[in-house]
PDB file of C-alpha atoms in Angstrom:
ATOM      1  CA  UNK A   1      -0.004  -0.002  -0.004  1.00 38.00           C
ATOM      2  CA  UNK A   2       2.842   2.416   0.848  1.00 37.00           C
ATOM      3  CA  UNK A   3       4.501   1.828  -2.509  1.00 35.00           C
ATOM      4  CA  UNK A   4       1.191   2.587  -4.268  1.00 34.00           C
ATOM      5  CA  UNK A   5       0.938   5.920  -2.416  1.00 31.00           C
ATOM      6  CA  UNK A   6       4.539   6.724  -3.264  1.00 30.00           C
ATOM      7  CA  UNK A   7       3.949   6.009  -6.949  1.00 31.00           C
ATOM      8  CA  UNK A   8       0.800   8.164  -6.851  1.00 31.00           C
ATOM      9  CA  UNK A   9       2.761  11.013  -5.263  1.00 30.00           C
ATOM     10  CA  UNK A  10       5.515  10.730  -7.888  1.00 28.00           C
ATOM     11  CA  UNK A  11       2.912  10.733 -10.639  1.00 30.00           C
ATOM     12  CA  UNK A  12       1.248  13.858  -9.202  1.00 31.00           C
ATOM     13  CA  UNK A  13       4.613  15.658  -8.966  1.00 33.00           C
ATOM     14  CA  UNK A  14       5.464  14.591 -12.501  1.00 34.00           C
ATOM     15  CA  UNK A  15       2.123  15.837 -13.788  1.00 33.00           C
ATOM     16  CA  UNK A  16       2.973  19.305 -12.507  1.00 33.00           C
ATOM     17  CA  UNK A  17       6.377  19.209 -14.218  1.00 36.00           C
ATOM     18  CA  UNK A  18       8.105  19.626 -10.859  1.00 36.00           C
ATOM     19  CA  UNK A  19      11.686  18.622 -10.318  1.00 34.00           C
ATOM     20  CA  UNK A  20      13.416  17.321  -7.227  1.00 39.00           C
ATOM     21  CA  UNK A  21      14.657  20.863  -6.543  1.00 37.00           C
ATOM     22  CA  UNK A  22      11.018  22.019  -6.424  1.00 39.00           C
ATOM     23  CA  UNK A  23      10.236  19.805  -3.459  1.00 42.00           C
ATOM     24  CA  UNK A  24       8.989  21.543  -0.332  1.00 39.00           C
ATOM     25  CA  UNK A  25      11.356  21.251   2.566  1.00 41.00           C
ATOM     26  CA  UNK A  26      10.626  21.833   6.261  1.00 45.00           C
ATOM     27  CA  UNK A  27      12.557  25.098   6.089  1.00 46.00           C
ATOM     28  CA  UNK A  28      10.359  26.655   3.402  1.00 48.00           C
ATOM     29  CA  UNK A  29       8.621  29.717   4.837  1.00 47.00           C
ATOM     30  CA  UNK A  30       5.344  28.780   3.094  1.00 52.00           C
ATOM     31  CA  UNK A  31       5.248  25.550   5.080  1.00 54.00           C
ATOM     32  CA  UNK A  32       6.099  27.242   8.352  1.00 53.00           C
ATOM     33  CA  UNK A  33       3.571  30.013   8.067  1.00 50.00           C
ATOM     34  CA  UNK A  34       0.754  27.470   7.775  1.00 53.00           C
ATOM     35  CA  UNK A  35       1.631  26.178  11.246  1.00 66.00           C
ATOM     36  CA  UNK A  36       0.114  29.323  12.701  1.00 71.00           C
ATOM     37  CA  UNK A  37       1.383  31.754  15.313  1.00 81.00           C
ATOM     38  CA  UNK A  38       2.198  30.765  18.832  1.00 88.00           C
ATOM     39  CA  UNK A  39       0.289  33.029  21.212  1.00 94.00           C
ATOM     40  CA  UNK A  40       1.661  33.659  24.687  1.00 95.00           C
ATOM     41  CA  UNK A  41       0.254  33.174  27.189  1.00 96.00           C
ATOM     42  CA  UNK A  42      -2.039  30.481  25.810  1.00 95.00           C
ATOM     43  CA  UNK A  43      -4.367  30.842  28.840  1.00 97.00           C
ATOM     44  CA  UNK A  44      -4.889  33.600  31.409  1.00 98.00           C
ATOM     45  CA  UNK A  45      -7.262  34.502  34.201  1.00 98.00           C
ATOM     46  CA  UNK A  46      -7.779  38.208  34.912  1.00 98.00           C
ATOM     47  CA  UNK A  47     -10.049  40.308  37.104  1.00 98.00           C
ATOM     48  CA  UNK A  48     -12.199  43.120  35.711  1.00 98.00           C
ATOM     49  CA  UNK A  49      -9.949  46.140  35.081  1.00 98.00           C
ATOM     50  CA  UNK A  50      -6.745  44.069  34.795  1.00 98.00           C
ATOM     51  CA  UNK A  51      -4.547  44.303  31.698  1.00 98.00           C
ATOM     52  CA  UNK A  52      -2.233  41.847  30.010  1.00 98.00           C
ATOM     53  CA  UNK A  53      -0.119  42.140  26.861  1.00 98.00           C
ATOM     54  CA  UNK A  54      -0.290  39.041  24.677  1.00 97.00           C
ATOM     55  CA  UNK A  55       2.389  38.248  22.145  1.00 95.00           C
ATOM     56  CA  UNK A  56       2.526  36.159  19.009  1.00 93.00           C
ATOM     57  CA  UNK A  57       5.303  34.715  16.914  1.00 87.00           C
ATOM     58  CA  UNK A  58       5.770  32.455  13.936  1.00 81.00           C
ATOM     59  CA  UNK A  59       8.497  29.812  13.677  1.00 74.00           C
ATOM     60  CA  UNK A  60      11.692  31.204  12.178  1.00 67.00           C
ATOM     61  CA  UNK A  61      12.117  28.894   9.200  1.00 62.00           C
ATOM     62  CA  UNK A  62      14.604  30.753   7.066  1.00 37.00           C
ATOM     63  CA  UNK A  63      17.450  33.091   7.847  1.00 39.00           C
ATOM     64  CA  UNK A  64      15.918  35.812   5.650  1.00 47.00           C
ATOM     65  CA  UNK A  65      12.391  35.506   7.011  1.00 56.00           C
ATOM     66  CA  UNK A  66      10.485  38.744   7.474  1.00 58.00           C
ATOM     67  CA  UNK A  67       9.304  39.387  11.017  1.00 66.00           C
ATOM     68  CA  UNK A  68       5.506  39.047  10.793  1.00 79.00           C
ATOM     69  CA  UNK A  69       3.039  41.488  12.264  1.00 89.00           C
ATOM     70  CA  UNK A  70      -0.299  40.539  13.755  1.00 93.00           C
ATOM     71  CA  UNK A  71      -3.790  41.966  14.201  1.00 96.00           C
ATOM     72  CA  UNK A  72      -5.538  41.107  17.461  1.00 97.00           C
ATOM     73  CA  UNK A  73      -9.241  40.534  18.145  1.00 97.00           C
ATOM     74  CA  UNK A  74     -11.495  39.480  21.005  1.00 98.00           C
ATOM     75  CA  UNK A  75     -14.361  37.054  20.512  1.00 98.00           C
ATOM     76  CA  UNK A  76     -16.412  38.946  23.120  1.00 98.00           C
ATOM     77  CA  UNK A  77     -15.715  42.647  23.609  1.00 97.00           C
ATOM     78  CA  UNK A  78     -18.049  42.815  26.606  1.00 98.00           C
ATOM     79  CA  UNK A  79     -15.684  40.441  28.470  1.00 98.00           C
ATOM     80  CA  UNK A  80     -12.366  41.737  27.159  1.00 98.00           C
ATOM     81  CA  UNK A  81     -11.096  44.389  24.753  1.00 98.00           C
ATOM     82  CA  UNK A  82      -7.827  43.963  22.925  1.00 98.00           C
ATOM     83  CA  UNK A  83      -5.856  46.616  21.107  1.00 98.00           C
ATOM     84  CA  UNK A  84      -5.733  45.369  17.506  1.00 97.00           C
ATOM     85  CA  UNK A  85      -2.123  46.490  17.000  1.00 96.00           C
ATOM     86  CA  UNK A  86      -0.386  45.931  20.327  1.00 96.00           C
ATOM     87  CA  UNK A  87      -2.195  42.896  21.780  1.00 97.00           C
ATOM     88  CA  UNK A  88      -2.912  44.773  25.055  1.00 98.00           C
ATOM     89  CA  UNK A  89      -5.907  43.077  26.653  1.00 98.00           C
ATOM     90  CA  UNK A  90      -8.208  44.849  29.155  1.00 98.00           C
ATOM     91  CA  UNK A  91     -10.590  42.637  31.139  1.00 98.00           C
ATOM     92  CA  UNK A  92     -14.058  44.218  31.371  1.00 98.00           C
ATOM     93  CA  UNK A  93     -16.608  41.822  32.876  1.00 98.00           C
ATOM     94  CA  UNK A  94     -16.967  38.235  34.053  1.00 98.00           C
ATOM     95  CA  UNK A  95     -16.886  35.566  31.383  1.00 98.00           C
ATOM     96  CA  UNK A  96     -14.600  33.979  28.790  1.00 98.00           C
ATOM     97  CA  UNK A  97     -13.223  35.257  25.525  1.00 98.00           C
ATOM     98  CA  UNK A  98     -10.914  33.969  22.873  1.00 98.00           C
ATOM     99  CA  UNK A  99      -8.154  36.440  21.999  1.00 98.00           C
ATOM    100  CA  UNK A 100      -6.851  35.772  18.500  1.00 96.00           C
ATOM    101  CA  UNK A 101      -3.858  36.951  16.505  1.00 95.00           C
ATOM    102  CA  UNK A 102      -3.934  36.856  12.714  1.00 92.00           C
ATOM    103  CA  UNK A 103      -0.823  37.383  10.613  1.00 87.00           C
ATOM    104  CA  UNK A 104      -1.229  40.542   8.526  1.00 88.00           C
ATOM    105  CA  UNK A 105       0.447  38.837   5.564  1.00 82.00           C
ATOM    106  CA  UNK A 106      -2.259  36.095   5.537  1.00 79.00           C
ATOM    107  CA  UNK A 107      -5.325  36.575   7.742  1.00 81.00           C
ATOM    108  CA  UNK A 108      -6.093  32.838   7.573  1.00 81.00           C
ATOM    109  CA  UNK A 109      -2.966  32.181   9.648  1.00 83.00           C
ATOM    110  CA  UNK A 110      -4.273  32.523  13.185  1.00 89.00           C
ATOM    111  CA  UNK A 111      -3.410  31.613  16.741  1.00 92.00           C
ATOM    112  CA  UNK A 112      -5.426  32.139  19.900  1.00 96.00           C
ATOM    113  CA  UNK A 113      -5.475  32.150  23.659  1.00 97.00           C
ATOM    114  CA  UNK A 114      -8.283  31.619  26.135  1.00 98.00           C
ATOM    115  CA  UNK A 115      -9.042  34.396  28.588  1.00 98.00           C
ATOM    116  CA  UNK A 116     -11.181  33.951  31.704  1.00 98.00           C
ATOM    117  CA  UNK A 117     -12.316  37.026  33.586  1.00 98.00           C
ATOM    118  CA  UNK A 118     -13.351  36.179  37.148  1.00 97.00           C
ATOM    119  CA  UNK A 119     -13.735  37.873  40.533  1.00 93.00           C
TER     120      UNK A 119
END
């Protein structure tokens, strides 16, 4: 079965006129960016009025990689607000919210953290 899959993969590559040098390697930035950003912290508990600055980063896959920028959003602005440029979170009221970071180069590349606001 494995040899059948390997032959199918070779056929598909050949159909696209790709060469061995066209193969995607783990260090290709296109592969790395699809992994998604790592958001830190990945979980936090705050009290109403507290603030926290979240950060996001993508894996550094190539020496010449451009440092990505992110846009931040809150799933529930009544629970927590987040500055879209800086990632500064301000807890507002009790509840939970997902704080997400999307790479500005490709908005489909997202990472997130869970925020709980409690007394």
